[in-house]
Coordinates of C-alpha atoms in Angstrom, one line a residue:
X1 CA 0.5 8.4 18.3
X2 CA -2.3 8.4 15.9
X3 CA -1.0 7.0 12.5
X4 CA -2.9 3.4 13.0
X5 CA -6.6 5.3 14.1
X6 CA -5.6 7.6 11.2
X7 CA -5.1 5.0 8.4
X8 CA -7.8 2.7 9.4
X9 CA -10.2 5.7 8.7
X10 CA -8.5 6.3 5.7
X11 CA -8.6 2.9 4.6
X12 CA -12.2 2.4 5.6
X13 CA -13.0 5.6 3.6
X14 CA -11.1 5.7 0.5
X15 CA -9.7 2.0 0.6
X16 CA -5.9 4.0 0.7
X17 CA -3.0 1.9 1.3
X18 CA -1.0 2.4 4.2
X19 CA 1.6 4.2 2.5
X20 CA 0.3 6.5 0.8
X21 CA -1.8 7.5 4.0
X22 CA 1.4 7.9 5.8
X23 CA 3.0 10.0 2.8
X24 CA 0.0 12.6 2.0
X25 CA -2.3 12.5 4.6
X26 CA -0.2 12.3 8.0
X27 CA 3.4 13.1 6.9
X28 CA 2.6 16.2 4.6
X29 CA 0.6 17.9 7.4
X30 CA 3.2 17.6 10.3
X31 CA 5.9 18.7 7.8
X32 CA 4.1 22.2 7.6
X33 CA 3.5 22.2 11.3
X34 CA 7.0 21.4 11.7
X35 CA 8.2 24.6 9.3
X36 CA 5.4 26.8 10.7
X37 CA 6.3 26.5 14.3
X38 CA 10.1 26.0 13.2
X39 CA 9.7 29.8 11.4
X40 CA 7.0 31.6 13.4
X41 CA 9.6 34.1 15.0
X42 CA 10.7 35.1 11.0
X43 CA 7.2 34.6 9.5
X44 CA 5.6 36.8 12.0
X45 CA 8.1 39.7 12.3
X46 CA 7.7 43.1 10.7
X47 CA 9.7 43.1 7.5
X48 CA 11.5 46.6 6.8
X49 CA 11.7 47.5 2.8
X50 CA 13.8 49.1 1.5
X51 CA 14.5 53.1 1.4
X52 CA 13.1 55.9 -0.2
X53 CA 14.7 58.8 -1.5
X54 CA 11.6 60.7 -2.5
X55 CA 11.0 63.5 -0.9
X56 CA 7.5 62.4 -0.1
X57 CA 8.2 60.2 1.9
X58 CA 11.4 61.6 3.6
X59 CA 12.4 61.4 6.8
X60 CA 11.3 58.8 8.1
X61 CA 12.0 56.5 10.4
X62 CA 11.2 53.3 8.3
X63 CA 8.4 51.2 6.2
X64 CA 7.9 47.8 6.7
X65 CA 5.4 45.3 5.9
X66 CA 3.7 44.2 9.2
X67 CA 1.9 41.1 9.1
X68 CA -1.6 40.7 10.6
X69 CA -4.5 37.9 10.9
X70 CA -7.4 38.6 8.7
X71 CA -9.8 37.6 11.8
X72 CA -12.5 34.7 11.7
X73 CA -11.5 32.1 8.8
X74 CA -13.7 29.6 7.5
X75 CA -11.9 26.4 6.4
X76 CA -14.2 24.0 4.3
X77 CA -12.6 20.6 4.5
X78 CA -12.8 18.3 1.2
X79 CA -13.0 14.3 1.4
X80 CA -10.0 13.0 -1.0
X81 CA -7.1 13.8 1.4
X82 CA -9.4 14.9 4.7
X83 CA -6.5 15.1 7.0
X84 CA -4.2 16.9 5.2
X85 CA -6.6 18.8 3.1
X86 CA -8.2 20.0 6.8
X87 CA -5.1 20.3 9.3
X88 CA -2.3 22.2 6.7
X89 CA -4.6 25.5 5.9
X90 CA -6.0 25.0 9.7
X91 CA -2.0 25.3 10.6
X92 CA -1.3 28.6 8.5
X93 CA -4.3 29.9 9.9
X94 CA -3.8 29.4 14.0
X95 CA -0.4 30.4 13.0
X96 CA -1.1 33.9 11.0
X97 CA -3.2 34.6 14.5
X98 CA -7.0 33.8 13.2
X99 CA -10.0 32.1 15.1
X100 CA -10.8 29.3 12.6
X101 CA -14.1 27.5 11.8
X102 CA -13.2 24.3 10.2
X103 CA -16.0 22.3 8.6
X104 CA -15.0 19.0 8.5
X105 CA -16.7 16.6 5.5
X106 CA -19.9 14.4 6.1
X107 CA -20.9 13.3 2.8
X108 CA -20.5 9.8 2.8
X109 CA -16.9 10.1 1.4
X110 CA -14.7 10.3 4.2
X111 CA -16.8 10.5 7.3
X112 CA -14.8 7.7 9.4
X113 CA -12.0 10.2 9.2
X114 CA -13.9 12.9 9.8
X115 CA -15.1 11.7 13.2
X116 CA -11.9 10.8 13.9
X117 CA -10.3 14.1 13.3
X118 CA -13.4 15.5 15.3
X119 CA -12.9 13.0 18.3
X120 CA -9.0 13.5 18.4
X121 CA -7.6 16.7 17.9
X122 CA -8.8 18.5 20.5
X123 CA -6.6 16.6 22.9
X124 CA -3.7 18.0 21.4
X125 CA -4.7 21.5 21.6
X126 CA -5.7 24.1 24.3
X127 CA -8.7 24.7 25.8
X128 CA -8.9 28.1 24.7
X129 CA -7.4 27.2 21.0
X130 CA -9.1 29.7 18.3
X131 CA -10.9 27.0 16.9
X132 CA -14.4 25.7 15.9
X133 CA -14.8 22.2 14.1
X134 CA -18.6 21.4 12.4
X135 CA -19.7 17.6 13.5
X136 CA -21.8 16.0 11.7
X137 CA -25.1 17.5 10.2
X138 CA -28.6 15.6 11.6
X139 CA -30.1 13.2 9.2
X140 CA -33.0 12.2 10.8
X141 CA -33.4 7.9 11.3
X142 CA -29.9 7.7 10.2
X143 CA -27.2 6.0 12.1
X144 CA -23.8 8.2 12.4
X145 CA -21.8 9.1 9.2
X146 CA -19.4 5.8 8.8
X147 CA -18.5 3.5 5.4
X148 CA -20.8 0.7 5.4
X149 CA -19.8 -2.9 4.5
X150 CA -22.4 -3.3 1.4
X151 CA -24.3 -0.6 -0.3
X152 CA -28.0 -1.7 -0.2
X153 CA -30.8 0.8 -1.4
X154 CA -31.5 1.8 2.1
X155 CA -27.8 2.4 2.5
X156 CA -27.4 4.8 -0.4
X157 CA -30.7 6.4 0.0
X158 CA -29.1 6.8 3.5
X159 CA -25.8 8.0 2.1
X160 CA -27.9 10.5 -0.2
X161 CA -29.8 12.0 2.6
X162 CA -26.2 12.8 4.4
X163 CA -24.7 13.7 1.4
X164 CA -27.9 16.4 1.2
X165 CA -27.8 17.4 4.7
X166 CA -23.9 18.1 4.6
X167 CA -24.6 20.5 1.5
X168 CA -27.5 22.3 3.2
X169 CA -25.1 22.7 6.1
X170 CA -22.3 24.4 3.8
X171 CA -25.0 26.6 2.2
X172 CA -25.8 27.9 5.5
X173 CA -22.7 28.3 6.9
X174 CA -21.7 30.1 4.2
X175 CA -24.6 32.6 4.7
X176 CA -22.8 34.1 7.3
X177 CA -19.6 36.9 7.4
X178 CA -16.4 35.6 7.7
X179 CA -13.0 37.4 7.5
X180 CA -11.5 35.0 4.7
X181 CA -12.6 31.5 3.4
X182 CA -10.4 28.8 2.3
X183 CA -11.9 26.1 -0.1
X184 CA -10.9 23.3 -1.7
X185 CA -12.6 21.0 -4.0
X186 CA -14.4 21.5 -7.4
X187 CA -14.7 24.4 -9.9
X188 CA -18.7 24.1 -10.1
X189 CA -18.4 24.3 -5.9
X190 CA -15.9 27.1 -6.0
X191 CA -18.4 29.4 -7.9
X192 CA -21.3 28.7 -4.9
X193 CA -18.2 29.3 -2.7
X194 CA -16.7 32.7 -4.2
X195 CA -20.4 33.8 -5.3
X196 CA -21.4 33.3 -1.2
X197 CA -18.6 35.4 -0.3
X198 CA -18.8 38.0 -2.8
X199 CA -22.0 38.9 -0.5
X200 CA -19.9 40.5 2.3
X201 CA -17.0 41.2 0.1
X202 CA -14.8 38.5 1.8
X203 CA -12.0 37.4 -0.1
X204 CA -10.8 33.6 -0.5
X205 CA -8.5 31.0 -1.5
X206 CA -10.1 28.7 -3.5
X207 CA -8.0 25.6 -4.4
X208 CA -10.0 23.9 -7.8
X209 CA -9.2 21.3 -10.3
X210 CA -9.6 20.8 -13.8
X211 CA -7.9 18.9 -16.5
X212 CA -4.4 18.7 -16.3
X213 CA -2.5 17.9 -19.4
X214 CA 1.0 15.8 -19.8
X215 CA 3.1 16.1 -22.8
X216 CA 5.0 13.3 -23.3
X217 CA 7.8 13.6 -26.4
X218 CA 8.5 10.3 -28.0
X219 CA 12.4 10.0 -26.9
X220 CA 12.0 8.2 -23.9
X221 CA 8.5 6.9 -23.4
X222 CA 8.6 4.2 -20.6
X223 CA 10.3 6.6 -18.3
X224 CA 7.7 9.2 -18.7
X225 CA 5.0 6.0 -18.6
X226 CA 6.0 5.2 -14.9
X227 CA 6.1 8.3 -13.6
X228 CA 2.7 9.0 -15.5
X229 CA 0.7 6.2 -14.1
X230 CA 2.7 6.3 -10.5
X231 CA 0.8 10.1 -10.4
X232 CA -2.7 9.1 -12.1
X233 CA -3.5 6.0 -9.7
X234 CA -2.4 7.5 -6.4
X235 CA -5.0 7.7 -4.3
X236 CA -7.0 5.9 -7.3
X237 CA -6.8 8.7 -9.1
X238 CA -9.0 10.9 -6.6
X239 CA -6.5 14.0 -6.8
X240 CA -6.9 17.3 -8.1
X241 CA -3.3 17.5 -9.6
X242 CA -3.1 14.1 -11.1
X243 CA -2.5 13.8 -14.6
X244 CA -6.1 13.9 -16.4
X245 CA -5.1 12.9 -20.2
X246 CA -1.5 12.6 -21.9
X247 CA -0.8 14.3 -25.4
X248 CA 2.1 11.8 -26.7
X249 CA 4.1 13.4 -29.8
X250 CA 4.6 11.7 -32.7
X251 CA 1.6 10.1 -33.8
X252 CA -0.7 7.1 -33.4
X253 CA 2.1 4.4 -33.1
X254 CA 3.9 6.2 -31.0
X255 CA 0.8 6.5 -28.5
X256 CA -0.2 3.3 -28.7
X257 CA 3.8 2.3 -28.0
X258 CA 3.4 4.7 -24.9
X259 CA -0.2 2.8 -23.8
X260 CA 1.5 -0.5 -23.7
X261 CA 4.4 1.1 -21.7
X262 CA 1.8 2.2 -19.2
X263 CA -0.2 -1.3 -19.4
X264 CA 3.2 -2.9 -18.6
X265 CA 4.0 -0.4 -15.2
X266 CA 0.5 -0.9 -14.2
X267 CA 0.9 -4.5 -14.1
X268 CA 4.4 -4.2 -12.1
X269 CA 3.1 -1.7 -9.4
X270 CA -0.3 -3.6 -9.1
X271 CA 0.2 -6.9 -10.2
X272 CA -2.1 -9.1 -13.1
X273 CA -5.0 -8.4 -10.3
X274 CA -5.1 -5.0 -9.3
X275 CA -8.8 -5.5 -6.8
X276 CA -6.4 -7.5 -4.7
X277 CA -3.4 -5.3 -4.9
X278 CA -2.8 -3.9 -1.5
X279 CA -1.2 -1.1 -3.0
X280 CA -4.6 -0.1 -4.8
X281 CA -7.3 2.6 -3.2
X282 CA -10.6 2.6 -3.9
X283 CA -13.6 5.1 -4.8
X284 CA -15.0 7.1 -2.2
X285 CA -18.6 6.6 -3.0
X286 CA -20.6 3.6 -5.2
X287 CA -22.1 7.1 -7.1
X288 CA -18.4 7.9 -8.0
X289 CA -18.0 4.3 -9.4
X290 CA -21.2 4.3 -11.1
X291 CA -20.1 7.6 -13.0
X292 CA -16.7 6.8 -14.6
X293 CA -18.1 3.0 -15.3
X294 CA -20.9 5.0 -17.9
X295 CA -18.0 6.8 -18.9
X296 CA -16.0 3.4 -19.8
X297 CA -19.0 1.9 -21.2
X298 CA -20.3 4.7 -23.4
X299 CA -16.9 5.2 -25.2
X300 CA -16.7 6.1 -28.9
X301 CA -16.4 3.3 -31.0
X302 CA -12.6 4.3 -32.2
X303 CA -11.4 4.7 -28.6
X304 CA -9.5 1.3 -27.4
X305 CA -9.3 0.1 -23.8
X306 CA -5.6 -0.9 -24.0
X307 CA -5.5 -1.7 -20.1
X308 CA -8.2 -2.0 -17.5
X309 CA -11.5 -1.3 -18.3
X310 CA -13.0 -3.7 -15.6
X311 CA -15.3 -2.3 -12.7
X312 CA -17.2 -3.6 -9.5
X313 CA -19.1 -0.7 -8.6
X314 CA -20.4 -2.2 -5.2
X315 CA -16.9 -2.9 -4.1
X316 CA -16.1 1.0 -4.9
X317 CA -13.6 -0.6 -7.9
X318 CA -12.7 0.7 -10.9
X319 CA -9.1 -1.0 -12.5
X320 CA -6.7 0.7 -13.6
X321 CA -7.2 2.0 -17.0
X322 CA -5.6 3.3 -20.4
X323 CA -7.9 4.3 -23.0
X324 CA -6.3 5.4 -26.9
X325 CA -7.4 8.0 -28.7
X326 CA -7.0 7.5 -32.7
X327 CA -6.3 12.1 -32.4
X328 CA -7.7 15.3 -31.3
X329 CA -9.6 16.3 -33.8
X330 CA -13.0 14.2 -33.6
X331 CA -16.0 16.2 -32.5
X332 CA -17.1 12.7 -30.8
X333 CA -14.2 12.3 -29.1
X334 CA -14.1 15.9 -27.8
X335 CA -17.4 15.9 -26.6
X336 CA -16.6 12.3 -24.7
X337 CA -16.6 13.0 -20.7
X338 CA -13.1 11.7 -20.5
X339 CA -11.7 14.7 -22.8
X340 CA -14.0 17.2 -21.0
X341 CA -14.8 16.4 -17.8
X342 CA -12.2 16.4 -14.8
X343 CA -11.7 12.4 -14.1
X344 CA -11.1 12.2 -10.8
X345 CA -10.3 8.4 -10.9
X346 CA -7.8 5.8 -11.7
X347 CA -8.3 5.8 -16.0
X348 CA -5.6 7.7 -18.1
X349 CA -6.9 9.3 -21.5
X350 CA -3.7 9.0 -24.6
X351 CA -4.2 11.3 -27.5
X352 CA -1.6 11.4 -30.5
X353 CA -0.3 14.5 -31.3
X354 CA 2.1 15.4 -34.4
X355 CA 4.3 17.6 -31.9
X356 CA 5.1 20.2 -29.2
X357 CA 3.9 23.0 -31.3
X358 CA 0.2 21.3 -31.6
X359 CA 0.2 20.5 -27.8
X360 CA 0.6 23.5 -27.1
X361 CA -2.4 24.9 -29.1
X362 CA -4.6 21.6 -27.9
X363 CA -3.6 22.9 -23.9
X364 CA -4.0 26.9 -24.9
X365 CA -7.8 26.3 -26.6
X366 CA -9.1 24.8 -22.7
X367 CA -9.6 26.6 -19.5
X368 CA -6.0 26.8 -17.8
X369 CA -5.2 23.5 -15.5
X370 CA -4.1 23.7 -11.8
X371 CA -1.1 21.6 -12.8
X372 CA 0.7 20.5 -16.4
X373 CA 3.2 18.2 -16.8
X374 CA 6.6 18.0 -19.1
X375 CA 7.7 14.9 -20.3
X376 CA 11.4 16.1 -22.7
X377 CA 15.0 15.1 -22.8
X378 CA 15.3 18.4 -25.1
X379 CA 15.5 21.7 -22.9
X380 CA 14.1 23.7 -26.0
X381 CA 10.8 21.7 -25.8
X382 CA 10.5 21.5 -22.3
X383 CA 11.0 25.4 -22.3
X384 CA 8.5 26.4 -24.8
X385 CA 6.0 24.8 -22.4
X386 CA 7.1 27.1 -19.8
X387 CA 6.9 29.8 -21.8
X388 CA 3.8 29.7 -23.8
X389 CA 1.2 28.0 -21.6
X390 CA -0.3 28.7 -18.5
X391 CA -1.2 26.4 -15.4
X392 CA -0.9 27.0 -11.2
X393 CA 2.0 24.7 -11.2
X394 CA 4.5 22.4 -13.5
X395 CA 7.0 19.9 -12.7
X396 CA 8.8 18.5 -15.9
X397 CA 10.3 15.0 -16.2
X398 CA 7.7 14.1 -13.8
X399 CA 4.2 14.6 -11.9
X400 CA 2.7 15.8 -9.3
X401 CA 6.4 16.8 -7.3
X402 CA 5.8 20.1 -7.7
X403 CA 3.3 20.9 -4.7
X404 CA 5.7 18.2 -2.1
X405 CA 8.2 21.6 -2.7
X406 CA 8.9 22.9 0.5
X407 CA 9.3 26.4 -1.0
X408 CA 7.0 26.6 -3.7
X409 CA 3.6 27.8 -3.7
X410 CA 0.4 25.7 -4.7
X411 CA -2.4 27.2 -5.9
X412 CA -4.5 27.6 -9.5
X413 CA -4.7 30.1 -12.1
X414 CA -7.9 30.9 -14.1
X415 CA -10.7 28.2 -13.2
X416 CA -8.4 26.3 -11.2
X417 CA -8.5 28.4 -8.7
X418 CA -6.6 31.3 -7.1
X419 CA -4.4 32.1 -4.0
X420 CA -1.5 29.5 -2.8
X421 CA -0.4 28.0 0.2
X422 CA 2.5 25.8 1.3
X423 CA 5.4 26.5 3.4
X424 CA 5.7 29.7 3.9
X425 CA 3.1 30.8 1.5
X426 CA 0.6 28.8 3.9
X427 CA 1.2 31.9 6.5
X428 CA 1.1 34.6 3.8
X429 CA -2.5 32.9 2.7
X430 CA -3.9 33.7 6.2
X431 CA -2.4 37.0 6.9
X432 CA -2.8 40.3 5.5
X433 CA 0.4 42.4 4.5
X434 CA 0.1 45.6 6.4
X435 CA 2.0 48.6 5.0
X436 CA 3.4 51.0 7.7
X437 CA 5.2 54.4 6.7
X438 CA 6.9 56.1 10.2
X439 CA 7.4 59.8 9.5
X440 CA 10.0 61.3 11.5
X441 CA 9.4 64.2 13.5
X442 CA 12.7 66.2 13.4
X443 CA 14.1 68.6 12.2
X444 CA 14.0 67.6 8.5
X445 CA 10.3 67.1 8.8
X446 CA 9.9 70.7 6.8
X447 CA 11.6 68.8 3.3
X448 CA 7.7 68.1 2.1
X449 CA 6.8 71.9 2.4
X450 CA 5.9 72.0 -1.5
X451 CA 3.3 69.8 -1.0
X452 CA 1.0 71.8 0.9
X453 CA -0.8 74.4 -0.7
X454 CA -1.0 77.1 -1.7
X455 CA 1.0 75.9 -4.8
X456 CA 3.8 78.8 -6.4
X457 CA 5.7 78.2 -9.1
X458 CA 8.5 77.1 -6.8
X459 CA 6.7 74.2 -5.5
X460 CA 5.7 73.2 -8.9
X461 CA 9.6 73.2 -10.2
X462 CA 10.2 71.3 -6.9
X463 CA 7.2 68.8 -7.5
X464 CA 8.3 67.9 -11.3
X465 CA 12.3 67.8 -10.2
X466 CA 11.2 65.6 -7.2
X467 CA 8.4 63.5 -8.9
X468 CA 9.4 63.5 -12.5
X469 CA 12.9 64.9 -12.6
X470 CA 12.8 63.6 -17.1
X471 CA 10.4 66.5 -17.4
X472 CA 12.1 69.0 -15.8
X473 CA 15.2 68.2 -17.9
X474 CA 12.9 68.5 -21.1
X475 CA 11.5 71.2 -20.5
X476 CA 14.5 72.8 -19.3
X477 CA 16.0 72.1 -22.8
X478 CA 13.1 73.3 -24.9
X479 CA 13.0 76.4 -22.9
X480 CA 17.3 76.9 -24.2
X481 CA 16.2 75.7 -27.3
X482 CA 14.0 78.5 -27.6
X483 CA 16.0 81.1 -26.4
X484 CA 18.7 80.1 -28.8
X485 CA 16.2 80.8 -31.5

């Protein structure tokens, strides 16, 4: 009913095509409505475990894990996928039984959808649904929160006072007790976030970023390059589990053979003129393009722009770009914001690498990413990855797949973040686990009697056979032992 409303906004805000606002922002989130409502009956039921034959716990008449809502929930919506981002932890909330307080995004980034999410969904829920949403904060002699057509100086001093207002708004909101608080969005934002909440002892799900690493072996290069550059420049590369720089095995000549292979897909999925590709999204914000066109500018002199490179920072564009490293090594390089700052835009980073070995020790010496990817025709390479690095998620032979898994959980580890959601873990993130014991009453109930003091010898032999029965046998053979002697 709402897809066209829904993907003008998003369009209007991030320039996203129409597929890919279909795909992530309106498909994903009535998938997990779908399974949530499809699986309520299961998810919400008490689950029995299984039995016990200590004595310490026997008879009784069952243990189970007994889901419950942790209370009032505090979702803080983030601008890059603002539907989905918003309604899919909303969804596992209302569903684990919570009153939710959703505040929605007014920054500037994604305000058209926003409003629109503001305006709309509470015609599709009850009058009495558990739920809260934030409008807009009040900037004072400024005109509501939507894109504008040019960005002026009165319209980004405009923008800057929103932007302000909607972070004063957070600060305070976050001032106050909630029962849990869901978050996504940066790792610098996560630490105000966890450091709020650490106030009232209130645990959360924070959902970071990061720099997330692909290893691309040099078998088959232009079927890792696709896939590669398919997962950097979705949503112009404004995602925190695209791929942030590529380690390609084999040397310099090998990398630069993988560059033009990702140079050639970029030209067949956006055409010779990407700014008038339809299939192209923009940058939420002029700051945004500002930022990663100082980055392009300002980039060591042995770094090549082997694709891209062009920007139009009024029009929110930055093309679609591959940038060669000569190696790892260089203390200039390193310190370039490309290799240590989180991108968050369309340009892909290639570094050579001699093998798997010294990717590995290049991923291992930087914070763990929320998501790594595993580019290898050879099992053995692919599975020393897997084995000896650490990262929230991985999909090999491909990107970003990994979180659209009905049945896998998403979520950091380290700095990118920590809890999951996503299917059914989207209902465990909201609910807490209650453990129930049901003693029995009958007339077994006088088994436990050497638990109770006072303590004899008796209940001591009884504790150790019941508790620790290895003990009892050793010291039951030390005590022959000795009498043999």
């Amino acid at each position: 009913k709402e897809c066209d409303h829904l993907c003008q906004a998003l369009a209007e805000d991030l320039g996203r095509p129409r597929f890919e606002a279909l795909s992530y922002d309106i498909y994903t989130p009535r998938n997990e409505i779908l399974h949530l409502i499809n699986n309520l009956a299961r998810l919400t039921a008490w689950k029995r475990v299984g039995f016990d034959w200590s004595l310490l716990t026997f008879p009784s008449n069952g243990a189970y894990l007994a889901p419950e809502p942790y209370g009032v929930v505090l979702i803080l919506g983030t601008w890059n996928f603002p539907l989905m981002l918003s309604l899919v932890p909303l969804a596992g909330a209302i569903a684990a039984g919570n009153s939710v307080v959703l505040k929605l995004q007014w920054s500037g980034r994604s305000s058209a959808t926003s409003r629109l999410i503001l305006d709309r969904l509470p015609r599709y829920l009850p009058s009495d649904a558990p739920l809260k949403m934030l409008g807009p904060p009040r900037v004072d002699g400024a005109s509501p929160p939507n894109r504008r057509s040019s960005s002026s100086p009165d319209d980004t001093f405009v923008q800057q006072q929103r932007r302000a207002a909607d972070i004063a708004a957070t600060q305070a909101i976050l001032q106050c007790h909630f029962d849990l608080i869901f978050f996504t969005g940066s790792p610098s934002v996560g630490k105000i976030v966890a450091t709020a909440a650490a106030k009232h002892l209130t645990p959360c799900v924070l959902e970071l970023g990061g720099k997330n690493p692909v290893f691309v072996d040099s078998t088959n290069l232009h079927f890792a390059a696709k896939r590669i550059i398919w997962g950097r420049m979705l949503n112009a590369g404004q995602q925190c589990v695209a791929p942030d720089y590529v380690l390609c095995a084999g040397g310099y000549q090998v990398a630069e053979e993988f560059a033009q292979a990702c140079k050639h897909y970029i030209h067949q999925a956006f055409g010779p003129d990407p700014q008038n590709s339809p299939d192209f999204g923009r940058l939420a914000t002029t700051q945004d393009a500002e930022r990663l066109d100082q980055w392009i500018q300002n980039l060591p002199s042995s770094a090549r722009i082997i694709a891209g490179g062009f920007t139009d920072i009024q029009k929110r564009y930055i093309a679609p770009t591959v940038v060669l490293f000569p190696d790892t090594t260089s203390p200039k390089n390193e310190e370039h914001e490309l290799l240590s700052e989180e991108i968050f835009g369309p340009i892909l980073p290639i570094l050579p690498v001699t093998n798997a070995d010294a990717a590995i020790s290049y991923i291992n010496a930087r914070p763990k990413p929320l998501s790594l990817y595993i580019f290898a025709k050879n099992q053995s390479i692919a599975r020393s990855f897997l084995v000896n690095t650490s990262a929230g998620g991985i999909t090999v032979n491909d990107t970003i797949f990994h979180v659209a898994h009905p049945n896998l959980p998403f979520g950091g580890v380290g700095t990118s973040g920590y809890g999951a959601y996503h299917g059914d873990a989207t209902f465990s993130a909201f609910s807490h686990s209650k453990p129930i014991l049901i003693k029995s009453t009958n007339f077994l109930r006088h088994i436990g009697f050497f638990v109770y003091p006072p303590w004899s010898d008796l209940k001591y032999t009884l504790i150790t056979a019941f508790m620790a029965p290895g003990l009892l046998s050793s010291s039951l053979c030390r005590k022959n032992d000795n009498k043999n002697n």
